[in-house]
Structures are given as C-alpha cells and as structure tokens.
CSV table of C-alpha atoms in Angstrom, one decimal:
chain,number,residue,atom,x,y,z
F,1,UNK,CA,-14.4,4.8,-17.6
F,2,UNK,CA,-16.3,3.5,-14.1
F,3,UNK,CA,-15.7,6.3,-11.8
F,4,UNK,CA,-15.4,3.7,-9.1
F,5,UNK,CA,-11.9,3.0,-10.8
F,6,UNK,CA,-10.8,7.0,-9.4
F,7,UNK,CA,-12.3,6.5,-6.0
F,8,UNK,CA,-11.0,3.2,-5.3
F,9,UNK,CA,-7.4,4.6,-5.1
F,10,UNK,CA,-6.4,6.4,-2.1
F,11,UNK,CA,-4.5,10.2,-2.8
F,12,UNK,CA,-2.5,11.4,0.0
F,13,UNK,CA,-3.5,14.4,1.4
F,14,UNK,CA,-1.7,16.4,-1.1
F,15,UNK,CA,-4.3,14.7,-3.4
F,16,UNK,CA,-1.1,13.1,-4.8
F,17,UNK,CA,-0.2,9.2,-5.7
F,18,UNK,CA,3.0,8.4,-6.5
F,19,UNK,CA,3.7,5.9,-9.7
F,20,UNK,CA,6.1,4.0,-10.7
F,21,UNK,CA,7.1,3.6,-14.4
F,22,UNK,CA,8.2,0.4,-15.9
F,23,UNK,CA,9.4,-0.6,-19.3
F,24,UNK,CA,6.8,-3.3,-20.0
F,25,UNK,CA,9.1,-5.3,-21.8
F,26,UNK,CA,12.5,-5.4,-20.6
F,27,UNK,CA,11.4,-4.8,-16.7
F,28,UNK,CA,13.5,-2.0,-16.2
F,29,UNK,CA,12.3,0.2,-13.9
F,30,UNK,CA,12.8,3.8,-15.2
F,31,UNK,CA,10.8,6.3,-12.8
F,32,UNK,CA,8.9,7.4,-10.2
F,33,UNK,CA,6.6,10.5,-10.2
F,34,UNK,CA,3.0,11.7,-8.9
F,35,UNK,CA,-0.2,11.9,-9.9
F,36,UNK,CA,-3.4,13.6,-8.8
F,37,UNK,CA,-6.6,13.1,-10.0
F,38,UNK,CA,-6.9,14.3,-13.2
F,39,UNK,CA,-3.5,12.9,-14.2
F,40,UNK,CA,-4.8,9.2,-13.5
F,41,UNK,CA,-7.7,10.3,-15.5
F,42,UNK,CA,-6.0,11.7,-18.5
F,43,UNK,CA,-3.4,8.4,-19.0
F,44,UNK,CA,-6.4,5.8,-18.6
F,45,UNK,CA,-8.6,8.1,-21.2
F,46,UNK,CA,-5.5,9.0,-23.8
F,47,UNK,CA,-3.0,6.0,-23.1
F,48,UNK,CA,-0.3,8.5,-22.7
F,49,UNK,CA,1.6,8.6,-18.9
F,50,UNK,CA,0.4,12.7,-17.4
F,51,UNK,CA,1.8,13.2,-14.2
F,52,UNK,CA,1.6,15.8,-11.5
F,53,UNK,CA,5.2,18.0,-11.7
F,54,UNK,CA,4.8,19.1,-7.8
F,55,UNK,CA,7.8,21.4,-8.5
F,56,UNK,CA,6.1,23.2,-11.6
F,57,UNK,CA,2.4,22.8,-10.1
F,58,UNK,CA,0.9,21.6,-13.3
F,59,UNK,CA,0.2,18.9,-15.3
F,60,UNK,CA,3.2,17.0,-16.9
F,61,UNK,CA,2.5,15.6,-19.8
F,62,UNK,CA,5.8,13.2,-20.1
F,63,UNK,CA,7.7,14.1,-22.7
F,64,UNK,CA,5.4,17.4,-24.5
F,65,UNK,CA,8.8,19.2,-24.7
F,66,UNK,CA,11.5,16.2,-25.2
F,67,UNK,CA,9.5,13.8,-27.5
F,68,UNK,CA,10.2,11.0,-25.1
F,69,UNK,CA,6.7,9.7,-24.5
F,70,UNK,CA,5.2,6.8,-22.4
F,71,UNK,CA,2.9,5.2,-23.9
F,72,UNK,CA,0.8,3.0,-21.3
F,73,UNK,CA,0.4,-0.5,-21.9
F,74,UNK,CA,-1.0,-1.7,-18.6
F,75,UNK,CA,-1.8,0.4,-15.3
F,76,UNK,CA,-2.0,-1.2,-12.2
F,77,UNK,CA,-3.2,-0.4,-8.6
F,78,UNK,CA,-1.6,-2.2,-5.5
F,79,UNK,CA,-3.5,-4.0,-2.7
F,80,UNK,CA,-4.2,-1.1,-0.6
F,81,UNK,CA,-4.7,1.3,-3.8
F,82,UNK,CA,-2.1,4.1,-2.7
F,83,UNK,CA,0.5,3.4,-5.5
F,84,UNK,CA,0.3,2.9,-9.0
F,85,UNK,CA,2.9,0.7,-11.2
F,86,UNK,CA,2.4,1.7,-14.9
F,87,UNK,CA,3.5,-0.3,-17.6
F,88,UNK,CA,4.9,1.4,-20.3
F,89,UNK,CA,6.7,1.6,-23.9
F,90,UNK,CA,9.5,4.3,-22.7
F,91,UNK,CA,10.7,6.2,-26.3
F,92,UNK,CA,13.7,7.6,-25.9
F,93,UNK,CA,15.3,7.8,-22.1
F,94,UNK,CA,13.3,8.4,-19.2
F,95,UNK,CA,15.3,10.5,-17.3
F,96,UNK,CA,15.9,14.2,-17.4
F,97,UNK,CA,19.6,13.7,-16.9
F,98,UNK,CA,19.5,11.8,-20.5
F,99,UNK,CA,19.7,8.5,-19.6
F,100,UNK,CA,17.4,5.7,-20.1
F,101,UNK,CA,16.4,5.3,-16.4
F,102,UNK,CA,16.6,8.0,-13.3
F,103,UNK,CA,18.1,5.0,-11.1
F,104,UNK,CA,21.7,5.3,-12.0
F,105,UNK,CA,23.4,5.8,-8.3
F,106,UNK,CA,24.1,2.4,-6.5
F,107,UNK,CA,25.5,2.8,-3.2
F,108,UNK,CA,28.4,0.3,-3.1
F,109,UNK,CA,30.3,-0.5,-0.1
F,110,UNK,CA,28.6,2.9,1.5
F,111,UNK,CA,29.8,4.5,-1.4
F,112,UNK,CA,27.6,6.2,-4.6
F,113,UNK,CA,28.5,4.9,-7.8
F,114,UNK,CA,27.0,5.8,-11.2
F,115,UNK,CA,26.3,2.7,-13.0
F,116,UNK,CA,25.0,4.2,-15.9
F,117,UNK,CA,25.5,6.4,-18.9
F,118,UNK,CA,24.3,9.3,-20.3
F,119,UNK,CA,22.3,8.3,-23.7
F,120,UNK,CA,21.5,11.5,-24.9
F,121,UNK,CA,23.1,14.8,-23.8
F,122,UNK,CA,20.2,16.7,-21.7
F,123,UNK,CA,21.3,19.8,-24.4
F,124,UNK,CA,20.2,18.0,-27.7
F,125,UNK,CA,16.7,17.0,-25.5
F,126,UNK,CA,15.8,20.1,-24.4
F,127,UNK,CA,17.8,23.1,-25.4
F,128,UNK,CA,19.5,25.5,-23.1
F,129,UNK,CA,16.7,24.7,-20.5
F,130,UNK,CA,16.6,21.5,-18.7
F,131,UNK,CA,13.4,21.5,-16.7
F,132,UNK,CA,12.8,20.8,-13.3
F,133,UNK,CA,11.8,16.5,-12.8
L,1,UNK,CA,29.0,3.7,6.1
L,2,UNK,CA,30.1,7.6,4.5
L,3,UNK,CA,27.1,9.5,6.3
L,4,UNK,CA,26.8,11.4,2.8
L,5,UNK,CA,25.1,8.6,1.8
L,6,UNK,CA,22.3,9.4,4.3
L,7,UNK,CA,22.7,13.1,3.5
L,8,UNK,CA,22.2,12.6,0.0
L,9,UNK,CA,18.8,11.5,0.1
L,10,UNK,CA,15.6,13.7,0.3
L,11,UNK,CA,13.5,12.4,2.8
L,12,UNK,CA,10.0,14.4,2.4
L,13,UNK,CA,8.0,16.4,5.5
L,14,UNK,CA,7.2,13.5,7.6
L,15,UNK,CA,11.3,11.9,7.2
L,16,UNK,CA,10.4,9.7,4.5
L,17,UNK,CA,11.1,8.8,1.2
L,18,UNK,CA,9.5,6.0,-1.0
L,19,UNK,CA,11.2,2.8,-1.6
L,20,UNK,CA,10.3,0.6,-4.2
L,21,UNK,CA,11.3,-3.2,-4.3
L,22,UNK,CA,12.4,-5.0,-7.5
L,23,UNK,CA,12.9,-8.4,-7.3
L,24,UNK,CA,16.6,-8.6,-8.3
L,25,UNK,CA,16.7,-11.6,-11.5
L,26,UNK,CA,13.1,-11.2,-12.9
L,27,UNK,CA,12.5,-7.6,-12.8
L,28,UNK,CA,9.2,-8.0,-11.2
L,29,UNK,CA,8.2,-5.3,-9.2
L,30,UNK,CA,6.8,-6.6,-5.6
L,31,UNK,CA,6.0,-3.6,-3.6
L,32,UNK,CA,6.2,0.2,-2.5
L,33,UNK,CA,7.0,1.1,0.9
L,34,UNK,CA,8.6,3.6,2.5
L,35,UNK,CA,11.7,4.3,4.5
L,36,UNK,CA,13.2,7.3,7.3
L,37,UNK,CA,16.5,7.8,8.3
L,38,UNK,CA,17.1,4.7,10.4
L,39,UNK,CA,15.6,2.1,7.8
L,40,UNK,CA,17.9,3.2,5.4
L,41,UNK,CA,20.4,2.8,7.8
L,42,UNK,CA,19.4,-0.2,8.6
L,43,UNK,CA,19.1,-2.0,5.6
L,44,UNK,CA,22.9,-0.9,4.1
L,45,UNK,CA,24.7,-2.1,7.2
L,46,UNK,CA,22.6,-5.4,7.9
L,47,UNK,CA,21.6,-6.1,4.1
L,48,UNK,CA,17.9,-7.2,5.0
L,49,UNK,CA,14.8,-4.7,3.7
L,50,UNK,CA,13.4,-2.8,7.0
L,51,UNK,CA,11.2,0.3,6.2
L,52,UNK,CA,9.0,2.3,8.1
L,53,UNK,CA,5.9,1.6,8.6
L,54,UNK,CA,3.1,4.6,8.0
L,55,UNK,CA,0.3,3.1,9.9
L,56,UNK,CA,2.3,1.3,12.9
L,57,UNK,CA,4.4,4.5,13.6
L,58,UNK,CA,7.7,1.9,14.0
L,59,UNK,CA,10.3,0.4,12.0
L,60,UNK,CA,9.0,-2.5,9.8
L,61,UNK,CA,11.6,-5.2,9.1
L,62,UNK,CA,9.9,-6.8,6.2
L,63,UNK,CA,9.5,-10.4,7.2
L,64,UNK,CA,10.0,-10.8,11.1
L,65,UNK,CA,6.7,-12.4,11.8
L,66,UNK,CA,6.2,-13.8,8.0
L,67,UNK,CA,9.9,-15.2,7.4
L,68,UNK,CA,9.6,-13.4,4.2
L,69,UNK,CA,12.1,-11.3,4.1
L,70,UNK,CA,13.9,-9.0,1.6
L,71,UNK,CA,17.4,-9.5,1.3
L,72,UNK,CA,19.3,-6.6,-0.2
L,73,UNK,CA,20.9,-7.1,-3.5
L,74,UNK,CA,21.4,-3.3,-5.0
L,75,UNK,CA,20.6,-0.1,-3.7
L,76,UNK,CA,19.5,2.7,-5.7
L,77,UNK,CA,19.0,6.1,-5.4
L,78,UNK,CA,17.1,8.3,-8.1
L,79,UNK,CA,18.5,11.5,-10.0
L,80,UNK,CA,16.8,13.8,-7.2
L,81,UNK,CA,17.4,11.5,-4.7
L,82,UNK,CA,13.6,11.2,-3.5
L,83,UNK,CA,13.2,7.7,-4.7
L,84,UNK,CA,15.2,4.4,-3.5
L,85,UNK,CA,14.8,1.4,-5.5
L,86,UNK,CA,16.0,-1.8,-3.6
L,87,UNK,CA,16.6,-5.0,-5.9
L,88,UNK,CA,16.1,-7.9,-3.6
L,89,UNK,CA,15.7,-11.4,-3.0
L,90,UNK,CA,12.1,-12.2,-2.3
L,91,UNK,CA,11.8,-15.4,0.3
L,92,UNK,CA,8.1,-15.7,-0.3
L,93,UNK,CA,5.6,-13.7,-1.0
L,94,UNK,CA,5.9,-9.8,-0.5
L,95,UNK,CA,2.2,-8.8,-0.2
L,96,UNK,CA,0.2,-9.2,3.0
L,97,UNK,CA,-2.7,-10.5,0.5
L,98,UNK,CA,-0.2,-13.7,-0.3
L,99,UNK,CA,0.3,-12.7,-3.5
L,100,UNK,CA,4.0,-12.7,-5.1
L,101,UNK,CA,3.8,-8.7,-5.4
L,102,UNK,CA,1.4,-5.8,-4.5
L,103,UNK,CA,0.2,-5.1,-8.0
L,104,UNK,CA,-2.2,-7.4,-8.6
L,105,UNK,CA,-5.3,-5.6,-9.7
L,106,UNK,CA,-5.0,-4.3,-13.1
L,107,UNK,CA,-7.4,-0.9,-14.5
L,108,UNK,CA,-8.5,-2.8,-18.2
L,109,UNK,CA,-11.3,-1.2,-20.6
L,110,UNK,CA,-12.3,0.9,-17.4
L,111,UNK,CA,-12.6,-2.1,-14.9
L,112,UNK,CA,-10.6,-3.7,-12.0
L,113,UNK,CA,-9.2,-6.8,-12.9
L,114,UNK,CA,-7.4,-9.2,-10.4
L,115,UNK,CA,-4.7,-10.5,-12.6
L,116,UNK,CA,-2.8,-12.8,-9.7
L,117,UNK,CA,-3.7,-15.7,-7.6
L,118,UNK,CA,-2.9,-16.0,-4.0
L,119,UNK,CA,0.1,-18.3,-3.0
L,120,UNK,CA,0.2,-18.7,0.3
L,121,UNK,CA,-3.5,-18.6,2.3
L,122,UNK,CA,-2.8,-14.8,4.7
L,123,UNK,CA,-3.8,-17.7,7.8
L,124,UNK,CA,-0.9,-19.7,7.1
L,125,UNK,CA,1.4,-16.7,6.9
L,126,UNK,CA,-0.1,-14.9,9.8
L,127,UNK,CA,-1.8,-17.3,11.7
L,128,UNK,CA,-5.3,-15.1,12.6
L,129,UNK,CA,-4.2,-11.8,12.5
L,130,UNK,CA,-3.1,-10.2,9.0
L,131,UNK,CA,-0.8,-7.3,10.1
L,132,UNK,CA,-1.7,-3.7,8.3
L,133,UNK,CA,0.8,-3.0,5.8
C-alpha cells in the first residue's frame, strides 16, 4: 500500500477518524465508529473493517467475538480526508443491541421512537457479556 | 420539543456530536458534519440541516449562501446516542468541491481514485470565494 494513502487522511488529535459503515448493497447505513492509524491500516491490508474501541482502548476487530464481520468492499475518504465511509458486506446485524443497524431511534414529533427490531437477542450473540460499542 | 431529546444525546468534549447525512430515497450518503446543542435544536424545530461549523466557530446552516440546503426528512439517533444520522432532501450538491456527496475519492489496490465528477463549477456556487467546510 502507498503510504501517502495513511498520511493523506487527517486524525484528530486523539489520532482518531471516525467511519461510517454502509451496507454496500442495500445503502443502509448501519454504523459509526473510530479508527486510528493502524486500524485504517489493518482493513485496507486484510479487507476486514478494525476499528478503534475508545471505551476498551484497543483494537476492535468487528465481530472477533460475535461472528458478525464486515467485510470491506470499497473504502472511501471525503474531500477534506477527516472521515471515512466504508463500504461493506455487514453478516449478521451490526449493532451490539442485536439489530441489523445501531440507528433505530427516530425522534418524531420531539419524541424518540424505536423503528426497529431486535434481530437477534444480544444473549445468543454474545453470552452473558455484552461488550461495550 | 421534550428537552430529553436534547439530553439524550452525547455531545463529546468540545459540545459536539457527529452528524451524518443520508440522502433520504437513494441511500446515498452526502456528507459528515457535526452538530452542538443549538443545531440540533435548530434543525428539529425548523426542519432544515444547520450544524456547527469546526473551522468558522459559528452555526453553519447548510446552504444559506449556496441555496443548497438540507431539508430534514428523519432524525436518528444511534444506540449510544453519539452519532445522528439525518435523512434529507439534497437541493444540489452537498460538497463544497460540487460534487453530489463528500466521498468521492475512493483507496483501490493502494491508490486514490476520484470516482465522481463535479456538477456544478465551486465559481458558480460561490462566486470567487469557496467557503471552508
């Protein structure tokens, strides 16, 4: 890989960038999480999605406990290279709560509403121990 | 507006939380911007897109010198309520470059590839003075 593809995007000054996971097929928007460095690295070299977890300070290798995998189709920088938009092949849900995508509250006439269901009961993903996003 | 709705959403250190727009029929996703307390605000009651704007310190309502504006269609919130995604009606284009969306350079085989054309000339959006984004 040309290194000038890591220094042309801007990290913030937690040497973070967030991106945003898309199903590449449907559209559907399913995440957002961080990367640092080595993270962008590791999904360009492997074509599997490795994010920063900021709340477990480590590596996250997107679904290593669950299964549930994103496998990168196309990765994508925008115009002033401080947010990435990854296309992806999503298996199983995206979300940590079970369902397929983690943007399931709509606020309706100033008023949450969840507009989703629960695809797979966090239990049978991960346990007893649902781990932190 | 129930102010819970406000309350409900993580803003991070510097009040802010990311916002990504979707437009709201095609799925395509135009930008990622970000939003404080009062954009949010903003945006519910009125139902036009304003964020904040990092590098001009003030609020941003997206299109008031362009006329390509964001009209609100949905508003999301995420399942740690740090990330919005807006689904929108795009009048326009929504990337200072003139390009439909912000993610037009794609990382392929280890290179930068521009993978959208300009649509509208930045002069004819902005006469001579392309704002910072």
């Amino acid at each position: 890989m040309d290194s000038d593809i890591l220094d042309s995007i801007t990290f913030d000054a937690n040497g973070l960038v967030p991106a945003i996971a898309q199903q590449h097929d449907t559209g559907e928007v399913l995440m957002m999480a961080w990367m640092n460095r080595d993270a962008v690295q590791e999904t360009l070299e492997k074509g599997q999605v490795c994010y920063w977890s900021r709340s477990r300070g480590k590596l996250w290798r997107k679904g290593e406990s669950s299964g549930h995998v994103q496998r990168l189709v196309d990765f994508r920088v925008d115009c002033d290279g401080d947010t990435l938009l990854l296309l992806v092949e999503q298996t199983g849900v995206a979300c940590h709560t079970g369902r397929h995508n983690c943007f399931f509250t709509s606020i309706r006439d100033g008023k949450a509403e969840i507009i989703s269901d629960v695809e797979i009961p966090p239990e049978e993903i991960y346990g007893d121990k649902t781990p932190a996003p």
